[in-house]
Short mmCIF file of C-alpha atoms in Angstrom, two decimals:
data_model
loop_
_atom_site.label_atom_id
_atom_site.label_comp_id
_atom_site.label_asym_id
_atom_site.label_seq_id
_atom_site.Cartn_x
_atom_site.Cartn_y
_atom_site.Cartn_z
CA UNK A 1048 -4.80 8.32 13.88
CA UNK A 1049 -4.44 9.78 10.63
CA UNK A 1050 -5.87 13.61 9.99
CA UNK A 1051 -8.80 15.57 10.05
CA UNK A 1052 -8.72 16.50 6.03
CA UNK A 1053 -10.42 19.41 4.82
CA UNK A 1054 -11.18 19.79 1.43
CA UNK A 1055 -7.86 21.39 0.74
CA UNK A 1056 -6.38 18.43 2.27
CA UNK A 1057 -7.73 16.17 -0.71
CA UNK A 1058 -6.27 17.95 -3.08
CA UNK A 1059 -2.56 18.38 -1.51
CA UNK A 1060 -3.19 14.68 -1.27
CA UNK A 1061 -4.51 14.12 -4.64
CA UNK A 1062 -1.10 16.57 -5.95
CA UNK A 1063 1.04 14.50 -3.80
CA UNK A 1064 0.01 11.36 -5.61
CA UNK A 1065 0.35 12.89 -8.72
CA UNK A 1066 4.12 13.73 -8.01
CA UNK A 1067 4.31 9.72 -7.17
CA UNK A 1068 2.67 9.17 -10.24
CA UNK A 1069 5.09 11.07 -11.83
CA UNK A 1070 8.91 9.41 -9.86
CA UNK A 1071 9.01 12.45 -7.77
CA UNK A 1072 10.22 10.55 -4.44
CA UNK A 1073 9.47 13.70 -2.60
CA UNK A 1074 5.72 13.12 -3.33
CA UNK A 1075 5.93 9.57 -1.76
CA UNK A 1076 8.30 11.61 1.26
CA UNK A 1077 5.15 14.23 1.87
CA UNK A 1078 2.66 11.16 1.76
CA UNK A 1079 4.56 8.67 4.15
CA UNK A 1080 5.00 11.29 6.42
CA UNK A 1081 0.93 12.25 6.38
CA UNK A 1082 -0.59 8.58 6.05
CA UNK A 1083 2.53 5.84 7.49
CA UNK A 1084 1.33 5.82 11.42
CA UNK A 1085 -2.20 5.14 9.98
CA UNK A 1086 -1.05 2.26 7.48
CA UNK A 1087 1.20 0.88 10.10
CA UNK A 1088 -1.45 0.53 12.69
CA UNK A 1089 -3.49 -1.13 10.23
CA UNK A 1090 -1.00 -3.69 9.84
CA UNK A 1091 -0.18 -3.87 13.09
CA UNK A 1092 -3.94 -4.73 13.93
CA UNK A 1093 -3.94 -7.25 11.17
CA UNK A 1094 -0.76 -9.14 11.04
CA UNK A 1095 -0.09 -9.07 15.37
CA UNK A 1096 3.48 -8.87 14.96
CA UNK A 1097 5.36 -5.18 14.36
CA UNK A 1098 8.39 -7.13 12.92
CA UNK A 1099 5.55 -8.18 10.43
CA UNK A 1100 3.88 -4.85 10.49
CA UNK A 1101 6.97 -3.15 9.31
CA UNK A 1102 7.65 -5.37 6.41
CA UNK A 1103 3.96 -4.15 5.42
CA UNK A 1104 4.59 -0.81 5.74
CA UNK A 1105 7.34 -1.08 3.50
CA UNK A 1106 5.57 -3.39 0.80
CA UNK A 1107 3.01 -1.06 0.97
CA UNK A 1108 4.81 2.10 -0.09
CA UNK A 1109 6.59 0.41 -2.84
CA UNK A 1110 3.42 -0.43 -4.17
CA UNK A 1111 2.44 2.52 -4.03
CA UNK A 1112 5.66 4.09 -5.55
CA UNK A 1113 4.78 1.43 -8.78
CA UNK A 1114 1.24 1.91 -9.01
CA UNK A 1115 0.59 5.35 -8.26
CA UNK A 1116 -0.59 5.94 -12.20
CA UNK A 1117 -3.82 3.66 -11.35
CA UNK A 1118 -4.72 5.77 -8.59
CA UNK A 1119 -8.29 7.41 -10.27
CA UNK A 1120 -9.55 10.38 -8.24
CA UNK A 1121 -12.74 9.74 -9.09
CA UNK A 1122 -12.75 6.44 -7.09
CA UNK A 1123 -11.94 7.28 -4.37
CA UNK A 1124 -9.75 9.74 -1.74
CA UNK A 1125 -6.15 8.90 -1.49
CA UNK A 1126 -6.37 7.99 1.72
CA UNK A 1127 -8.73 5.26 1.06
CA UNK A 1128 -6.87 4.22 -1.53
CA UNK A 1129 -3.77 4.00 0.85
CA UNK A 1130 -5.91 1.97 3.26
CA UNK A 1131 -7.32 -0.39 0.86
CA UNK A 1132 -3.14 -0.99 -0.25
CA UNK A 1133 -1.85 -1.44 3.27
CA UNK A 1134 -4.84 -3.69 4.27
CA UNK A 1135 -4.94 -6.00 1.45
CA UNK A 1136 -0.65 -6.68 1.89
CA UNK A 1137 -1.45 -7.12 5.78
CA UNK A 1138 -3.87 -10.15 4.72
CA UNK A 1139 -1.41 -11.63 2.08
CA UNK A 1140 0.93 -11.38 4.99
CA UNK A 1141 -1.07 -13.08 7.40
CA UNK A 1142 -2.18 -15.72 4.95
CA UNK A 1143 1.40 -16.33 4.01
CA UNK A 1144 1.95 -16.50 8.12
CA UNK A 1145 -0.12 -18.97 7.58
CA UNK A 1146 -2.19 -18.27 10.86
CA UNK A 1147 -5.12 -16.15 11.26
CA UNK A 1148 -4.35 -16.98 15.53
CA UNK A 1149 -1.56 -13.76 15.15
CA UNK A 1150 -4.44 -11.26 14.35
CA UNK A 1151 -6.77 -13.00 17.28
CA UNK A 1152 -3.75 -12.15 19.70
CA UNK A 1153 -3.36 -8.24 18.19
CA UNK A 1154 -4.42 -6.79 21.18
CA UNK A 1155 -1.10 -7.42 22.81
CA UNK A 1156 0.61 -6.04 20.21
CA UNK A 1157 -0.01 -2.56 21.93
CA UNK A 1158 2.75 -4.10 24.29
CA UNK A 1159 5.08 -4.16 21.76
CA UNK A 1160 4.71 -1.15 19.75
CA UNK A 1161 5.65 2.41 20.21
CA UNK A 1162 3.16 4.39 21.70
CA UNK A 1163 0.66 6.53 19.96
CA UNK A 1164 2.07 9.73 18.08
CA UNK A 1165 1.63 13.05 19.36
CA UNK A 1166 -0.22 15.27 17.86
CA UNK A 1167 2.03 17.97 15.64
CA UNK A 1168 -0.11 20.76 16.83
CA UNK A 1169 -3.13 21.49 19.16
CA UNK A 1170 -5.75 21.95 16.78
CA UNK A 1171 -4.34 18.59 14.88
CA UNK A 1172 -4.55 17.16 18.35
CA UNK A 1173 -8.15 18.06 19.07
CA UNK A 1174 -9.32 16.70 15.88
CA UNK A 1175 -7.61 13.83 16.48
CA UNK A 1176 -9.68 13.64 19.40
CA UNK A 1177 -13.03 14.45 18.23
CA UNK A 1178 -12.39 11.90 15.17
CA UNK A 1179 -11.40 9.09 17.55
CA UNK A 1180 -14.21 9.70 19.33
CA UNK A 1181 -16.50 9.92 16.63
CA UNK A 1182 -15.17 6.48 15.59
CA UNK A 1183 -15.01 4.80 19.27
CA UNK A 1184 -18.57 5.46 19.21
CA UNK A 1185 -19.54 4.44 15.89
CA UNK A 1186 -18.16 0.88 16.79
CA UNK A 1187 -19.72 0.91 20.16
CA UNK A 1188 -23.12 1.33 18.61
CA UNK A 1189 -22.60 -2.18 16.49
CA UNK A 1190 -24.47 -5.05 18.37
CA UNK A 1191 -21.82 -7.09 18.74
CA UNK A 1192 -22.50 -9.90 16.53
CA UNK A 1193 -22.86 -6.82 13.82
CA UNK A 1194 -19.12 -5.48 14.95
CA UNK A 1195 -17.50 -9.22 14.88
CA UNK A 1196 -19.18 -9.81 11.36
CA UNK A 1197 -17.31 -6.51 9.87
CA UNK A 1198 -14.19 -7.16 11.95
CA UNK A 1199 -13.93 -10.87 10.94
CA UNK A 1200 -13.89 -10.14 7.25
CA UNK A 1201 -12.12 -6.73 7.22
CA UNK A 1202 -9.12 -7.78 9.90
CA UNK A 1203 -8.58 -11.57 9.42
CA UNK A 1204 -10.04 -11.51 5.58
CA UNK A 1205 -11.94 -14.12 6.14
CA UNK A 1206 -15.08 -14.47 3.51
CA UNK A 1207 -18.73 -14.51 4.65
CA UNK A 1208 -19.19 -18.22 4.26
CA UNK A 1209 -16.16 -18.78 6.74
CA UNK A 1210 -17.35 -16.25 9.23
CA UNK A 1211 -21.56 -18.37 8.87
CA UNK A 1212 -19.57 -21.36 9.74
CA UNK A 1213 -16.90 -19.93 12.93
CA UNK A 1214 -20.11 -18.31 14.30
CA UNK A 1215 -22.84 -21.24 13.43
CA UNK A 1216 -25.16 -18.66 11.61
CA UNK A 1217 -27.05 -18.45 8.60
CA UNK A 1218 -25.10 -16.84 5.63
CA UNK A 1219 -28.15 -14.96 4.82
CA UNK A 1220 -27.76 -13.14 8.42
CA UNK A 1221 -24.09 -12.82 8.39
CA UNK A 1222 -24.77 -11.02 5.04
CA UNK A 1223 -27.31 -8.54 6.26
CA UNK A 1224 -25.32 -8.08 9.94
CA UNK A 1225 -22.18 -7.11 7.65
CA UNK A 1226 -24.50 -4.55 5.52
CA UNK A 1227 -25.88 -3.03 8.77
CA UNK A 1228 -22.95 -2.78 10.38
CA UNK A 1229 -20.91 -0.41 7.53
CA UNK A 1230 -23.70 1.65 7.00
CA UNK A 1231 -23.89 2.43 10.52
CA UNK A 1232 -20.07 3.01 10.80
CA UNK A 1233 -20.35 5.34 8.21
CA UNK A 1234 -23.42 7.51 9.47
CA UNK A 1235 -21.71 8.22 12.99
CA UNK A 1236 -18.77 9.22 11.53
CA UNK A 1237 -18.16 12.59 8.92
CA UNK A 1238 -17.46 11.97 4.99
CA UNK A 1239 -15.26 14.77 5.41
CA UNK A 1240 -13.44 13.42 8.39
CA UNK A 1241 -12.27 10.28 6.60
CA UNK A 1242 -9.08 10.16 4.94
CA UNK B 621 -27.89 -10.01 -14.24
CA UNK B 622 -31.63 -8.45 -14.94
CA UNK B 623 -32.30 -5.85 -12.61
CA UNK B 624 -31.64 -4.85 -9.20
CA UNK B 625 -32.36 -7.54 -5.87
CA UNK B 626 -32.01 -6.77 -2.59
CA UNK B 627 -28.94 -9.82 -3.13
CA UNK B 628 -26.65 -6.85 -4.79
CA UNK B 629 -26.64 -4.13 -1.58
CA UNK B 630 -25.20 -8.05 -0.15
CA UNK B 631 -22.60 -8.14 -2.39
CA UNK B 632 -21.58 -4.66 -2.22
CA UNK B 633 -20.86 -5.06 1.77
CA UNK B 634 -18.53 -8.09 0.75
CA UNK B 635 -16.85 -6.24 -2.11
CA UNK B 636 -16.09 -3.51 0.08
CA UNK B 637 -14.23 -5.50 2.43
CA UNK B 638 -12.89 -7.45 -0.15
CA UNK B 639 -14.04 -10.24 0.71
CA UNK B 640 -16.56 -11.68 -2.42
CA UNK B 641 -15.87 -14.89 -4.10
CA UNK B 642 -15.12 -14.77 -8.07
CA UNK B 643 -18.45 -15.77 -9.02
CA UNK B 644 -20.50 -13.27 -6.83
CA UNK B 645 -17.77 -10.56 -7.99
CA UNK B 646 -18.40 -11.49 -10.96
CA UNK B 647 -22.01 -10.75 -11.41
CA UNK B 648 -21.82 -7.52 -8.93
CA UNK B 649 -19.77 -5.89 -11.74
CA UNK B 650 -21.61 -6.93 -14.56
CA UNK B 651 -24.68 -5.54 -12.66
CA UNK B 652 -22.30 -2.75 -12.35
CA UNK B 653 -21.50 -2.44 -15.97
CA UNK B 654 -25.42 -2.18 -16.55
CA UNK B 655 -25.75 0.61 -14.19
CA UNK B 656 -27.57 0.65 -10.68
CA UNK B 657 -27.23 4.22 -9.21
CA UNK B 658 -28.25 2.35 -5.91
CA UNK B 659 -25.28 -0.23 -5.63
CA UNK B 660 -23.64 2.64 -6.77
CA UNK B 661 -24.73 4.95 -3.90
CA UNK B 662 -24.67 1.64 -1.65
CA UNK B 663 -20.61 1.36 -2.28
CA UNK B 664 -19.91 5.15 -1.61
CA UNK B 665 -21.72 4.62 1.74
CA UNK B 666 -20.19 1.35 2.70
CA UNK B 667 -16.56 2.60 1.77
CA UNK B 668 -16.61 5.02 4.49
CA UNK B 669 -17.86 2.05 6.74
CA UNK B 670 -15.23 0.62 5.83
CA UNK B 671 -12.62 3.25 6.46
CA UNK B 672 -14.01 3.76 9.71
CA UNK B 673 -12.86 0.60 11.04
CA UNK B 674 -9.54 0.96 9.63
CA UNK B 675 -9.53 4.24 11.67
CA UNK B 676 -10.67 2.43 15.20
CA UNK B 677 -7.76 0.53 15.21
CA UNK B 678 -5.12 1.00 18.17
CA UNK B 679 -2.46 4.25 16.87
CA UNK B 680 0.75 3.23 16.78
CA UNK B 681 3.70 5.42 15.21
CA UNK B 682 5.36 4.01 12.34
CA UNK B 683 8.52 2.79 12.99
CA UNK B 684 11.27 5.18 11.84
CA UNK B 685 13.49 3.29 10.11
CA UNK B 686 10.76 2.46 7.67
CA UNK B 687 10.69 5.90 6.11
CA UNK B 688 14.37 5.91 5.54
CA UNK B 689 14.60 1.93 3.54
CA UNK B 690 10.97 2.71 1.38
CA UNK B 691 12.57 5.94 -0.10
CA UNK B 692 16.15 4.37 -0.48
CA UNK B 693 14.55 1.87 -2.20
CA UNK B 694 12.34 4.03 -4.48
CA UNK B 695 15.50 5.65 -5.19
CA UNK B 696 16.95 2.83 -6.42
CA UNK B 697 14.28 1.51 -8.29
CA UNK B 698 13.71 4.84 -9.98
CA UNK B 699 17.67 4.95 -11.27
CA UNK B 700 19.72 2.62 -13.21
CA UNK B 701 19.92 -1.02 -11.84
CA UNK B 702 23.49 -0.51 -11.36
CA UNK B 703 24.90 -0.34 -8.02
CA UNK B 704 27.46 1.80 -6.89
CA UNK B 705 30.34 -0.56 -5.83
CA UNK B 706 31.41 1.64 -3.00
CA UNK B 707 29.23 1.42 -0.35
CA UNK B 708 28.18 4.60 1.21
CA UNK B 709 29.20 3.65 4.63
CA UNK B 710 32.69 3.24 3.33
CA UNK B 711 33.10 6.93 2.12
CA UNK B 712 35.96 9.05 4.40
CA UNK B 713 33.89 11.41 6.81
CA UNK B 714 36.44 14.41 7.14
CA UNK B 715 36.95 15.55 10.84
CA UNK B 716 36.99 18.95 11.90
CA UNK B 717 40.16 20.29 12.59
CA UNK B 718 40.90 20.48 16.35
CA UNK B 719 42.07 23.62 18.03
CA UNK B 720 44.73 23.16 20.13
CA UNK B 721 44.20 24.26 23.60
CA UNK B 722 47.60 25.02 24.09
CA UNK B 723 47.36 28.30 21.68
CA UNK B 724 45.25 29.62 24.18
CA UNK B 725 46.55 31.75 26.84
CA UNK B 726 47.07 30.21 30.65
CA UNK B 727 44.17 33.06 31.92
CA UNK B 728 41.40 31.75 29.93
CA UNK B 729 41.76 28.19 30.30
CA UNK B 730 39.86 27.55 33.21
CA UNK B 731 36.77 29.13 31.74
CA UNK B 732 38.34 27.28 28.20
CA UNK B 733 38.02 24.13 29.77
CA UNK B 734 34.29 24.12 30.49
CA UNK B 735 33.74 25.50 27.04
CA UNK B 736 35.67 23.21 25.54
CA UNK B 737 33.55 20.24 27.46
CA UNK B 738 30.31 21.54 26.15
CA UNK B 739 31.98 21.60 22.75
CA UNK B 740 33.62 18.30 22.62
CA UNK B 741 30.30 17.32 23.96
CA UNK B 742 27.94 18.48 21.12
CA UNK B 743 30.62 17.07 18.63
CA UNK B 744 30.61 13.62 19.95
CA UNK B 745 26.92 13.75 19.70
CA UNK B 746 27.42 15.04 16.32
CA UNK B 747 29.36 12.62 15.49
CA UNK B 748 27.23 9.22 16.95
CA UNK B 749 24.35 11.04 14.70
CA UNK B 750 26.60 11.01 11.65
CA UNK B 751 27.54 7.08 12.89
CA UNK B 752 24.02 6.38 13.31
CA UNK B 753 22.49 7.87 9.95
CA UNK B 754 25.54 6.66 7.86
CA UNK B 755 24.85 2.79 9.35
CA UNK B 756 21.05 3.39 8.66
CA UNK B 757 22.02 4.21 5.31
CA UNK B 758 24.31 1.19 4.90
CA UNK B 759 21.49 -0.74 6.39
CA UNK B 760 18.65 0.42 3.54
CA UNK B 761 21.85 0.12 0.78
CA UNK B 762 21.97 -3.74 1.86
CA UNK B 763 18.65 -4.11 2.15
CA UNK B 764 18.57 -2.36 -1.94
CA UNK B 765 21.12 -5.12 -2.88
CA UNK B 766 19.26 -7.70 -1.32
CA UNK B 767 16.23 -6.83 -3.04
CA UNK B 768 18.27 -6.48 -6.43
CA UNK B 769 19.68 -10.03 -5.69
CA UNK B 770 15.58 -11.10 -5.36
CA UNK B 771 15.10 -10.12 -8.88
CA UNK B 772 18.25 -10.85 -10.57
CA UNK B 773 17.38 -14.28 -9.14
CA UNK B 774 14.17 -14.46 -10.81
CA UNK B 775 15.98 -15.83 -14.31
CA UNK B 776 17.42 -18.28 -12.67
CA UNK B 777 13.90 -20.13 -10.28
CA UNK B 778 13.31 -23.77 -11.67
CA UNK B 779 9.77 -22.44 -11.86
CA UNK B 780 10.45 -19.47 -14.29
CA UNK B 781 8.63 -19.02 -17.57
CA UNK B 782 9.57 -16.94 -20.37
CA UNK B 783 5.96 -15.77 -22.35
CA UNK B 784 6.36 -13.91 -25.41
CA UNK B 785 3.41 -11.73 -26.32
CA UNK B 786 2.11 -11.26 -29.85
CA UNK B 787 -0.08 -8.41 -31.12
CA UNK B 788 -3.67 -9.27 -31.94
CA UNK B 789 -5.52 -8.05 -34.93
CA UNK B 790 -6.11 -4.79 -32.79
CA UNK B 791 -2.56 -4.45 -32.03
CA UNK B 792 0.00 -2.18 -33.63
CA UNK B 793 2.80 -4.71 -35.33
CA UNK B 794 5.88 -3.60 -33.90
CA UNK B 795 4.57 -3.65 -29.93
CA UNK B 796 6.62 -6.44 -28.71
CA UNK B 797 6.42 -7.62 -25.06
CA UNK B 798 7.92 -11.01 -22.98
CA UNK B 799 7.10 -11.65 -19.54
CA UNK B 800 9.70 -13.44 -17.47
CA UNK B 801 6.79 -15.14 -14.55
CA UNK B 802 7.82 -17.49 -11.84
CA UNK B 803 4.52 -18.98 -11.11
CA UNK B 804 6.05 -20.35 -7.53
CA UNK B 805 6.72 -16.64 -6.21
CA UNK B 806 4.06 -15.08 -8.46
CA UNK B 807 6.68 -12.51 -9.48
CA UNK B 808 7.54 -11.52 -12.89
CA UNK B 809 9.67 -8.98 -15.02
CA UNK B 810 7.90 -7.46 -18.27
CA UNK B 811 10.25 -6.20 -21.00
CA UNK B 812 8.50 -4.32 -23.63
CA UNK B 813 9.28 -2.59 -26.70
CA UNK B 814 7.82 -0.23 -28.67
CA UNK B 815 5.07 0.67 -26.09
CA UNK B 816 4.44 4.11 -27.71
CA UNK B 817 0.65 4.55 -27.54
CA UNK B 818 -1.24 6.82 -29.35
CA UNK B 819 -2.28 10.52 -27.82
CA UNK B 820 -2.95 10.58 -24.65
CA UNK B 821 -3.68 6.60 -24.56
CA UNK B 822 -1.95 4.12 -22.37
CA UNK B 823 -0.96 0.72 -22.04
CA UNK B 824 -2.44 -1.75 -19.41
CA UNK B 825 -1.00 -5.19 -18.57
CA UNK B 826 -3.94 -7.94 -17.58
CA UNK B 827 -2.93 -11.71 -15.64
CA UNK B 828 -6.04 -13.56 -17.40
CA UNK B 829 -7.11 -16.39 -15.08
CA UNK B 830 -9.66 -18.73 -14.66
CA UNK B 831 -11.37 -16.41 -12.84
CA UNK B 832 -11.21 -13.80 -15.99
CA UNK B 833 -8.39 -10.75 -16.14
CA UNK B 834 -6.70 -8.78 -13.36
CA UNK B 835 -4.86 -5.81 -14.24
CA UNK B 836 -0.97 -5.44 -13.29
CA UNK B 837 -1.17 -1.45 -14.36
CA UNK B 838 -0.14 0.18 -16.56
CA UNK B 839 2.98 -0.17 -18.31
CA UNK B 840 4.75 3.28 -18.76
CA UNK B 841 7.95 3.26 -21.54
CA UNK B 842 10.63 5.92 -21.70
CA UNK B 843 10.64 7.87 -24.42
CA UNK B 844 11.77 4.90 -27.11
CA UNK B 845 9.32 2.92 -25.88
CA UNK B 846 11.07 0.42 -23.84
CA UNK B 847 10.04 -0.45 -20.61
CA UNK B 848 11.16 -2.62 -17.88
CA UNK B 849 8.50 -3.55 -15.32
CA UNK B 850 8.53 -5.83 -11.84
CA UNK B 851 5.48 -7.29 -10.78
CA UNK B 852 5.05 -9.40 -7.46
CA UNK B 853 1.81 -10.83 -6.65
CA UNK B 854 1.10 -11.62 -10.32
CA UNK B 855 -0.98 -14.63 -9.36
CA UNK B 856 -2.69 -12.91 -6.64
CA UNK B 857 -6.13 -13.63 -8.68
CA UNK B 858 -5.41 -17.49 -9.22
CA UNK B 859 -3.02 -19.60 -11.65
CA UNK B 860 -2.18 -17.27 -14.71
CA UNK B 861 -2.97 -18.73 -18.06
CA UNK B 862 -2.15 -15.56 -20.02
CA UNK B 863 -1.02 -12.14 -20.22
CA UNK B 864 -2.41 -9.40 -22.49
CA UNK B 865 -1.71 -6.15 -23.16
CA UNK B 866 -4.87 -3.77 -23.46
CA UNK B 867 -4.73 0.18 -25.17
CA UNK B 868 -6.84 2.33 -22.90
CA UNK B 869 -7.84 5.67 -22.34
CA UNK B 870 -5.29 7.80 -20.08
CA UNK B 871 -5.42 6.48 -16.32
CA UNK B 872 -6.22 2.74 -18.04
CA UNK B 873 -9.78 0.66 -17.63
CA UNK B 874 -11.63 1.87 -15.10
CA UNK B 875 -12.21 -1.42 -14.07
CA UNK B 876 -9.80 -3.70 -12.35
CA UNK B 877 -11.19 -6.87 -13.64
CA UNK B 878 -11.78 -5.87 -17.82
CA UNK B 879 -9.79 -3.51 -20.47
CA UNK B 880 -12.64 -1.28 -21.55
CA UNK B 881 -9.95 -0.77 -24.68
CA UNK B 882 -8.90 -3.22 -27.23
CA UNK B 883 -6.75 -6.03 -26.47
CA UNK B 884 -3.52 -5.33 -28.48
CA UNK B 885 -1.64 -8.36 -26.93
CA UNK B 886 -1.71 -11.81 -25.83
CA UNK B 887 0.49 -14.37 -24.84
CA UNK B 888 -0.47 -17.91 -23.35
CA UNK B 889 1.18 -19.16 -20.93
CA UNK B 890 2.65 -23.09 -22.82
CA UNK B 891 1.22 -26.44 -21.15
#
């Protein structure tokens, strides 16, 4: 998992990106090194292949090397913006794949990848923790057809008429199940503990 | 497009995870655009939804050799297009100079002996690490070439277009701009000249579609105002029937989908 950033946090963050913005590559070199486990999960859970992941990871970074100068604080933290990057190249991957089955098979990609990364330092570690936690939980208190909705669209990119359709329910209730289900993810879980 | 329905807080969920058609993305921003502080404070909240479940997902550590090709290859996007001929892995790694035991007096070479194993040892590990970085580095200067093959290729695709761009009524007379866009691999390679904007002001490139304009960012010149951009995923939004070229306040429009400055730019894409 990513970090536990503080305030302080957002702004290194926010400086980093505007090194990138500005060709410093050590910038991108401080930012890779905060956000690339976190990215490359992300892929990992939405491609299902770390051959695939990695080429991801690597699209992704370049991306962000060209585009840094449309990065706008006031849209959003970095590490959102990071996210949003990573997960939208996973899905053009996967559509490109041309099979959404590789993302239903993801959970065997923990098989295949290298294990979690240790924390750099204890209290790192135990934020880590507490943040993990505070997610686990925030998914475990979806009903499930609320947490298959969300997943659905935001890990296989598929649109809400597709997921009415694969699940034989009204649009109108895969709509509201999708609303529900952010807004409770985001309750259980810190603004300031989200990259 | 009147005022706020329940229907919006709907839309923001799928916008958030980017998942709205064109036409219901279309009328969530220009509610938007009319101002709604509640799909406004809807968005913030769903955003951290969905960050959250980019969080849950198993952690895996990136692979390592990642790091070492993305900032090769920033490094050789960032400098001239020219390659160095000689590859780096071909460069002559001087060895140390070797000590000959044989200097050393018959007392000490027993204990010599074990020394000199724990030496030789940490120099052949030495060494495999200089073997290993200079073939990762050989590795990421391939995969730089490769990569500068891609593009140099672009020119040459069956599919290629060449779409010169003329300034508008708005536009300054001397911008001049022609994308080179390969509709089959959506990639394309803006040249532009002139691109001096005024102040603080920037340039920002749009992909018009059916589905209205997407921005490709912002073009940044050196200081004569030339610049040379890459683009992939230039038809991300649908086929491209034009490219324009908008003058916007520093940081460009703050919306993805419309300039908020004038268009100074256009060029159609022929038949």
């Amino acid at each position: 998992m990513g970090r536990l950033p503080t305030m302080n946090e957002s702004e290194r963050d926010r400086r980093w990106m505007g090194g990138v913005a500005e060709g410093d590559s050590a910038a991108l070199a401080a930012l890779y090194d905060h956000y690339a486990d976190l990215l490359y999960s992300l892929a990992l859970r939405i491609v299902g292949s770390a051959s695939d992941a990695e080429e991801v990871l690597q699209d992704t970074w370049m991306q962000v090397w060209r585009s840094a100068r449309s990065y706008d604080a006031a849209r959003g933290a970095v590490g959102a913006w990071l996210v949003t990057i990573a997960r939208t190249r996973a899905l053009d991957r996967l559509r490109s794949l041309g099979s959404r089955r590789r993302a239903e098979t993801a959970a065997s990609t923990e098989a295949v990848a290298e294990p979690p990364p240790p924390a750099p330092d204890p209290a790192t570690g135990y934020a880590r923790r507490v943040l993990r936690k505070d997610v686990a939980s925030a998914l475990t208190a979806l009903a499930p057809q609320q947490r298959q909705v969300v997943e659905m669209a935001y890990f296989e990119g598929f649109s809400q008429t597709e997921i009415a359709a694969r699940l034989n329910a009204p649009l109108g209730t895969v709509k509201s199940w999708t609303r529900q289900a952010l807004a409770k993810l985001r309750e259980r879980v810190p603004l300031e503990a989200l990259p | 497009m009147s005022g706020h329905r329940d229907e919006h807080l709907d839309l923001c969920a799928a916008h958030v995870l980017g998942v709205l058609g064109d036409a219901e993305r279309r009328e969530l921003e220009s509610h938007l655009a009319e101002g709604c502080p509640q799909c406004e404070a809807e968005l913030r909240t769903l955003s951290g939804g969905a960050t959250v479940l980019a969080m849950s997902v198993p952690q895996h550590r990136a692979p390592a050799a990642v790091r070492g090709r993305v900032l090769a290859a920033i490094e050789a996007e960032g400098a001239s297009p020219a390659v160095e001929p000689v590859p780096r892995d071909a460069r002559v790694m001087p060895l140390p100079h070797r000590r000959s035991a044989a200097t050393w007096a018959w007392a000490a070479a027993a204990a010599l002996l074990v020394v000199a194993g724990g030496v030789l040892w940490q120099r052949a590990q030495s060494l495999s690490r200089q073997l290993a970085e200079e073939r990762a580095s050989a590795e990421e200067l391939r995969r730089a070439l490769d990569e500068e093959r891609r593009w140099a290729g672009l020119g040459a695709a069956p599919t290629a277009r060449v779409v010169r761009l003329s300034p508008t009524p708005q536009g300054d007379r001397a911008l001049a701009a022609q994308v080179l866009y390969d509709p089959a691999s959506g990639r394309a390679v803006v040249v532009a000249e002139r691109f001096v904007p005024p102040g603080t002001q920037a340039y920002e490139l749009w992909a018009i579609t059916a589905a209205g304009p997407t921005s490709l960012g912002l073009v940044r010149a050196d200081a004569s105002g030339r610049a040379v951009v890459r683009l992939e995923n230039v038809s991300r939004g649908g086929e491209v029937a034009a490219f324009a070229v908008s003058l916007e306040s520093a940081g460009g429009s703050p919306d993805p989908h419309r300039p908020s400055g004038p268009v100074v730019m256009l060029g159609k894409l022929a038949g």
